[in-house]
Coordinates of C-alpha atoms and ligand atoms in Angstrom, one line a residue:
X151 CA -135.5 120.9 12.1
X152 CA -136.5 122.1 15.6
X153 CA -134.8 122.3 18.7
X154 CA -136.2 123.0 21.8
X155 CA -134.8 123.7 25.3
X156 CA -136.2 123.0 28.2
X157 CA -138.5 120.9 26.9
X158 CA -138.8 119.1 29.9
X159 CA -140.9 122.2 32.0
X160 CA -144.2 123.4 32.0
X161 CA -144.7 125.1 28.5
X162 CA -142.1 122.7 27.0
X163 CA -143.0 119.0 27.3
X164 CA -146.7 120.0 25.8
X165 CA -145.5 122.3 23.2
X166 CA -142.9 119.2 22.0
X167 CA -145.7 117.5 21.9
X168 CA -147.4 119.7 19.4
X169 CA -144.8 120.6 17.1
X170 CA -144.0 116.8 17.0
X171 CA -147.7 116.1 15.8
X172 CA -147.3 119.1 13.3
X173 CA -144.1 118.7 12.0
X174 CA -143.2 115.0 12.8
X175 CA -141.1 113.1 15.0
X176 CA -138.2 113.5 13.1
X177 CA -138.4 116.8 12.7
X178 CA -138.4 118.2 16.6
X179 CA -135.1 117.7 19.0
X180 CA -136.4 117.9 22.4
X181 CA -133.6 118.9 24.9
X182 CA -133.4 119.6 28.7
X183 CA -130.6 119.5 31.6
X184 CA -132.3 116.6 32.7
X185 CA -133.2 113.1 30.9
X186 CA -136.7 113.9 29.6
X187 CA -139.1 110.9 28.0
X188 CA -140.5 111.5 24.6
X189 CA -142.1 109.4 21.8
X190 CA -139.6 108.9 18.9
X191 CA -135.9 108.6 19.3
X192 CA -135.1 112.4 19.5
X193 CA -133.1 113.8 22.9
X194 CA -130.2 115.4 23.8
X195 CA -129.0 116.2 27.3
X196 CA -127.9 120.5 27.3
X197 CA -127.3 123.1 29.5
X198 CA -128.4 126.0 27.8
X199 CA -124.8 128.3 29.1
X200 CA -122.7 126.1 27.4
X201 CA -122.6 127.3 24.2
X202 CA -120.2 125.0 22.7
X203 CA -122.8 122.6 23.0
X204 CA -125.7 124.3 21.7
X205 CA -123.0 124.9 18.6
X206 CA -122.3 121.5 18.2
X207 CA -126.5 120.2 18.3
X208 CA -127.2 123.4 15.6
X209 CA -124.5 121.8 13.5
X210 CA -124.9 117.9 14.5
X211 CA -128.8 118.0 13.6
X212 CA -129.2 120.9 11.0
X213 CA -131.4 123.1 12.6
X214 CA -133.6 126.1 11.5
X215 CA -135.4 127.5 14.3
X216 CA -135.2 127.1 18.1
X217 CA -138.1 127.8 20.8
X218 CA -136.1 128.5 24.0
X219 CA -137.6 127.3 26.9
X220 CA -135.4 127.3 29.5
X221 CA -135.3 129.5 32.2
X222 CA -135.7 129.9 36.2
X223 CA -139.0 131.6 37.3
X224 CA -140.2 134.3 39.4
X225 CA -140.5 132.8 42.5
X226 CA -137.6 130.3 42.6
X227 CA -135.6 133.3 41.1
X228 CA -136.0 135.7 44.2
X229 CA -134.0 133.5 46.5
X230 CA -131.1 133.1 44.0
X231 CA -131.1 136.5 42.1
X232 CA -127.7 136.5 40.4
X233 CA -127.8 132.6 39.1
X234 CA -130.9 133.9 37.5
X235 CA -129.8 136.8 36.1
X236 CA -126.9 134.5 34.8
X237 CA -128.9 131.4 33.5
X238 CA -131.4 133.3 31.8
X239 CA -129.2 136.1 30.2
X240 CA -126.8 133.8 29.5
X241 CA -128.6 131.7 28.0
X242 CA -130.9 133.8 25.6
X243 CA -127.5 134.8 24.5
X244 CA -126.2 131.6 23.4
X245 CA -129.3 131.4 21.4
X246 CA -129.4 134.6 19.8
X247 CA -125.6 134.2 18.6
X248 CA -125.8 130.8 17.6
X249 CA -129.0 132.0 15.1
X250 CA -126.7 135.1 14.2
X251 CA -124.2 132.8 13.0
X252 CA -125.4 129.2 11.7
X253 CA -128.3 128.0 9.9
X254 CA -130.5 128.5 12.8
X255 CA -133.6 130.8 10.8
X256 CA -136.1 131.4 13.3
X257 CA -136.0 131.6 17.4
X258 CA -139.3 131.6 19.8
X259 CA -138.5 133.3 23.1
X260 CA -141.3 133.3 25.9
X261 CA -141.6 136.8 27.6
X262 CA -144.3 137.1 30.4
X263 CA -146.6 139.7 32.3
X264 CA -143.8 140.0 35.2
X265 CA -142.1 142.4 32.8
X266 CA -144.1 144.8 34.5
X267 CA -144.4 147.3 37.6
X268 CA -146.5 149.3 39.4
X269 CA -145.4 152.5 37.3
X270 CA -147.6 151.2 34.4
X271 CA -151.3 151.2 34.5
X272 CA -151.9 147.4 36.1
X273 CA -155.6 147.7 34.8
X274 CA -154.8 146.5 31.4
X275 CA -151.2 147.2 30.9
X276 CA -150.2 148.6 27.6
X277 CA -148.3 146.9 24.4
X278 CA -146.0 150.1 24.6
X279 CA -145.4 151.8 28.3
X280 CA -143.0 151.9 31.7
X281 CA -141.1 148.6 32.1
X282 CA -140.1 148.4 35.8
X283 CA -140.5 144.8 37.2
X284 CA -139.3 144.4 40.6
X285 CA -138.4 140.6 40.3
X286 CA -135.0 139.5 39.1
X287 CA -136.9 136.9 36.4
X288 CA -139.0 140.1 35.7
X289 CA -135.3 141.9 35.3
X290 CA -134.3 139.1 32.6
X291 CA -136.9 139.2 30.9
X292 CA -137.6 142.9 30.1
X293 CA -133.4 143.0 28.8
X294 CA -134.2 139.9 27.1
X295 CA -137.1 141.1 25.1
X296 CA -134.5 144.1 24.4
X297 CA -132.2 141.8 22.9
X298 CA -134.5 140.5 20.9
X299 CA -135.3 143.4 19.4
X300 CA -131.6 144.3 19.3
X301 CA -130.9 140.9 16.8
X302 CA -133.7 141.2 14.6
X303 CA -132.7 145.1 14.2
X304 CA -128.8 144.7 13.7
X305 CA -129.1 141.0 12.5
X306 CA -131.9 139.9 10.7
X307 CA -132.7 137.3 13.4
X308 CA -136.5 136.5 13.2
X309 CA -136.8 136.8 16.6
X310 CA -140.6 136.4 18.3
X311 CA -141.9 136.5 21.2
X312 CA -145.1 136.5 23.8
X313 CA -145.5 137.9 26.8
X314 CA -147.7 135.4 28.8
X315 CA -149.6 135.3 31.0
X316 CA -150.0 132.7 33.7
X317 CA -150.5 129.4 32.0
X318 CA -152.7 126.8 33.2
X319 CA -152.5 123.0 32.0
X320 CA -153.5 119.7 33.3
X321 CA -150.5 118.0 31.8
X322 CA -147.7 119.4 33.2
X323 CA -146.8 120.7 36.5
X324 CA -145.2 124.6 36.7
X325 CA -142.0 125.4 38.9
X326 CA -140.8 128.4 40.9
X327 CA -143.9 130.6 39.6
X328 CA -145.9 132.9 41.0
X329 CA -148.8 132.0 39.3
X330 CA -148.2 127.9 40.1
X331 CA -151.2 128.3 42.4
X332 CA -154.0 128.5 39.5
X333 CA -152.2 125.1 38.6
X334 CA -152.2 123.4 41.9
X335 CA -155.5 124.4 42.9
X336 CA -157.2 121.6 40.5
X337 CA -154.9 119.2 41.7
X338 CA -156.1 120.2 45.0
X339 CA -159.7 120.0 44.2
X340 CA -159.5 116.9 42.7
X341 CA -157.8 114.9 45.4
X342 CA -160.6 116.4 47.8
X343 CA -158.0 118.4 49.7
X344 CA -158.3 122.1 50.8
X345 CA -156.2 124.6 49.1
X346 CA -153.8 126.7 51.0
X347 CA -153.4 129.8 48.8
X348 CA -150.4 131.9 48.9
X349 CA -151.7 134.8 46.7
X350 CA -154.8 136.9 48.5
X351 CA -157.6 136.6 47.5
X352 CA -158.9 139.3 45.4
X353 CA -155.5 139.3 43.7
X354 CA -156.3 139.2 40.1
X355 CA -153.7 137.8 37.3
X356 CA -153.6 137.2 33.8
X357 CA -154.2 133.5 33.0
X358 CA -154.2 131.7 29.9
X359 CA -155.2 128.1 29.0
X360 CA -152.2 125.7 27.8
X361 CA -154.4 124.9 24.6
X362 CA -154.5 128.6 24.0
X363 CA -151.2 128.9 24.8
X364 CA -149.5 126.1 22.6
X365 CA -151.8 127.5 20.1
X366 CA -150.3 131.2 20.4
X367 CA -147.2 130.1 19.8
X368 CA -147.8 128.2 16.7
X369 CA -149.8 130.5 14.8
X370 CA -146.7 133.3 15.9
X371 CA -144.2 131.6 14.6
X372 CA -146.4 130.7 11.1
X373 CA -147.2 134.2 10.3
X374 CA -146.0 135.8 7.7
X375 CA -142.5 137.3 8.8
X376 CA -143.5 140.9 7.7
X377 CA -147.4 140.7 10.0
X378 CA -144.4 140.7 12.9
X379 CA -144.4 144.1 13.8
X380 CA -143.3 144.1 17.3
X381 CA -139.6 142.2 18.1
X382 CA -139.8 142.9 21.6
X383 CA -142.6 140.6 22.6
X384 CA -146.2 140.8 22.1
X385 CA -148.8 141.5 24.7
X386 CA -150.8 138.4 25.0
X387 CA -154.1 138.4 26.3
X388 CA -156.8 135.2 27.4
X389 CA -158.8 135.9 30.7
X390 CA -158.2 137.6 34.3
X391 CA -159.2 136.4 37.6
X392 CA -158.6 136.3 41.2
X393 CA -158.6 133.3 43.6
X394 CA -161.6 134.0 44.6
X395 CA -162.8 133.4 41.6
X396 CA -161.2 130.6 40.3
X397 CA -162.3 129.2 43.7
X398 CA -165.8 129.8 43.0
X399 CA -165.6 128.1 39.4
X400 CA -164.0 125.2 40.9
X401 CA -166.7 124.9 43.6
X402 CA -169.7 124.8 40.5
X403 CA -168.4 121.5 39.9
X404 CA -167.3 120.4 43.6
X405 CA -169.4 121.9 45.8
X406 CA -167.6 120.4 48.6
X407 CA -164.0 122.5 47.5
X408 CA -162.6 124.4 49.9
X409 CA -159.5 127.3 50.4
X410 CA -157.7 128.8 53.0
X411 CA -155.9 132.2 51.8
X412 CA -152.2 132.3 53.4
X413 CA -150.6 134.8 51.2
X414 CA -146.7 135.4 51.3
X415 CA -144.2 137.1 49.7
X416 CA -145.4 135.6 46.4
X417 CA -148.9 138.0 47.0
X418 CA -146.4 141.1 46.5
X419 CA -145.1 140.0 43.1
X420 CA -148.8 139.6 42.3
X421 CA -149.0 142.9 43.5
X422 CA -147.0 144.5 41.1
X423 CA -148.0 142.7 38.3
X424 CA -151.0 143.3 35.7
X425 CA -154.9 142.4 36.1
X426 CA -155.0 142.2 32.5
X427 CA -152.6 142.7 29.2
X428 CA -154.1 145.3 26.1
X429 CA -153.0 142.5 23.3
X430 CA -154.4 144.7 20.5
X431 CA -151.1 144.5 18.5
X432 CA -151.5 140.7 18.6
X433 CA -154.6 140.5 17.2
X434 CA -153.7 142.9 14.8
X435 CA -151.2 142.1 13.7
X436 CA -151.5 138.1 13.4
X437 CA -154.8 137.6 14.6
X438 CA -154.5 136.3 18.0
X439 CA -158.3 134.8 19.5
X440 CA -158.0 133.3 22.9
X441 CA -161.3 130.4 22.9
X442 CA -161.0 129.6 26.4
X443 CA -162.4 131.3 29.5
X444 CA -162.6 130.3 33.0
X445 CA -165.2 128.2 33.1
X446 CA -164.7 126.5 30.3
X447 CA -161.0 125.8 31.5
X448 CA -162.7 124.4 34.9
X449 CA -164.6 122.3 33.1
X450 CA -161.8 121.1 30.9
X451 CA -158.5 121.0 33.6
X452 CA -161.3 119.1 36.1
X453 CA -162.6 116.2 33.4
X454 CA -158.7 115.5 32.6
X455 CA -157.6 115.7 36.1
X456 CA -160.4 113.7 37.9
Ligands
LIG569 N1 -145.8 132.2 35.3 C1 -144.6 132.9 35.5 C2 -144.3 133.0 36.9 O1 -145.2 133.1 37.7 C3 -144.6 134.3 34.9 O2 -144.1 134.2 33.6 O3 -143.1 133.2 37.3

């Protein structure tokens, strides 16, 4: 049995989705801080720093493996730096210790490109290299990855983990990200409306499509346990583009689309983050394939949306 937290964000209410196709209703336990809708009968309400109650759903519902979800994100994190710190330390720990000690087998924890600084080469930053973010989520999620490590080392906790890149999807909005605006610029386009940008634009980021995302983390967390070599968090890798550019691919389909650039301080974090990630350990090692560029996403986030 599954649980999930915060499986009411971005990445979680589509990836509960998917495990609840592949594994069954009966077989995923959705959970969030707030009251989330789901098919099947499946929810519980938990906040992930009360570990008592995380305890008492491992126990209550027998479960083996949990993707944890929950955190705050780069953006929203900047104007509350040590809740952050707190929320998503805290919670990563909760998790880790309640796999250390109950029947929980397997954990899923998302890294991300904001791991990085400008001290490592933002080209195509390495698997293996200087880890200096300079946002608190970025903070988090560089000791996180540590831990990680740490529990599968001392503990035997099959802990893995991605580090993704922005993640685009029509069915779910993001929250707090710095990448939220390669989200909210279809909605934008499709509703006709100009788009006021916040990230300059010849900023490039990494960017992945949610089907290629919810896809990652599937065939991760199927692999053979030995094929995971790293247990820090593995360099993911789909496409790279500025707003320009995701601009221009918008405007093949809607001519009539139009952007404004208004960067702020969200253009810095882009700044210090990554064009592109080198994700040659994934595909090594259990043979990651992105299918989706940016055109074809275009095509794909503009047919759902419209
Ligand atoms: N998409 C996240 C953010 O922008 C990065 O992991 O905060």
């Amino acid at each position: 049995m599954i649980l999930i937290t915060g499986a009411g964000g971005q990445i979680g209410a589509v990836l509960t989705k998917a495990l609840q196709k592949r594994y069954g209703l009966d077989k995923v336990l959705p959970t969030d801080i707030r009251k989330v809708a789901f098919d099947g009968d499946l929810f519980e309400l938990l906040d992930i720093t009360d570990k008592t109650r995380l305890v008492e759903l491992v126990n209550q519902y027998q479960i083996t493996e949990i993707y944890h979800l929950a955190a705050v994100l780069s953006a929203t994190g900047e104007s509350r730096p040590v809740f952050t710190w707190d929320i998503n330390m805290s919670g990563l720990l909760n998790v880790l210790e309640v796999a250390r000690h109950t029947s929980v087998k397997k954990v899923f924890y998302p890294s991300s490109i904001a791991v990085f600084g400008e001290e490592t080469s933002l080209e195509l930053a390495p698997q293996f290299g200087a880890l200096i973010p300079t946002t608190v989520y970025g903070i988090s999620k560089v000791a996180g990855e540590s831990w990680c490590n740490y529990y599968s080392l001392k503990y035997n906790v099959d802990v893995r983990s991605l580090r993704f890149p922005g993640i685009i999807g029509h069915e779910t909005l993001p929250g707090g990200g710095t990448t939220d605006y390669a989200v909210e610029i279809y909605h934008a386009a499709v509703q006709g409306k100009t788009f006021h940008c916040y990230i300059s634009e010849n900023e490039k980021m990494p960017m992945i499509y949610m089907k290629d995302a919810i896809r990652s983390v599937m065939e991760l967390m199927e692999a053979p346990k030995d094929a995971i070599k790293v247990r820090t968090s593995y360099n993911l890798a789909a496409m790279s583009f500025s707003p320009k550019e995701i601009a221009a691919s918008i405007q093949r389909v809607l001519p009539d689309f139009k952007i404004v650039y208004e960067p702020d301080f969200r253009d810095d974090i882009a700044r210090s983050w990554p064009d592109q990630l080198d994700d040659a350990h994934a595909v090594r090692d259990w043979g990651w394939k992105p299918e989706f560029e940016l055109e074809g996403m275009t095509g794909d986030m503009i047919r759902c949306l419209g």
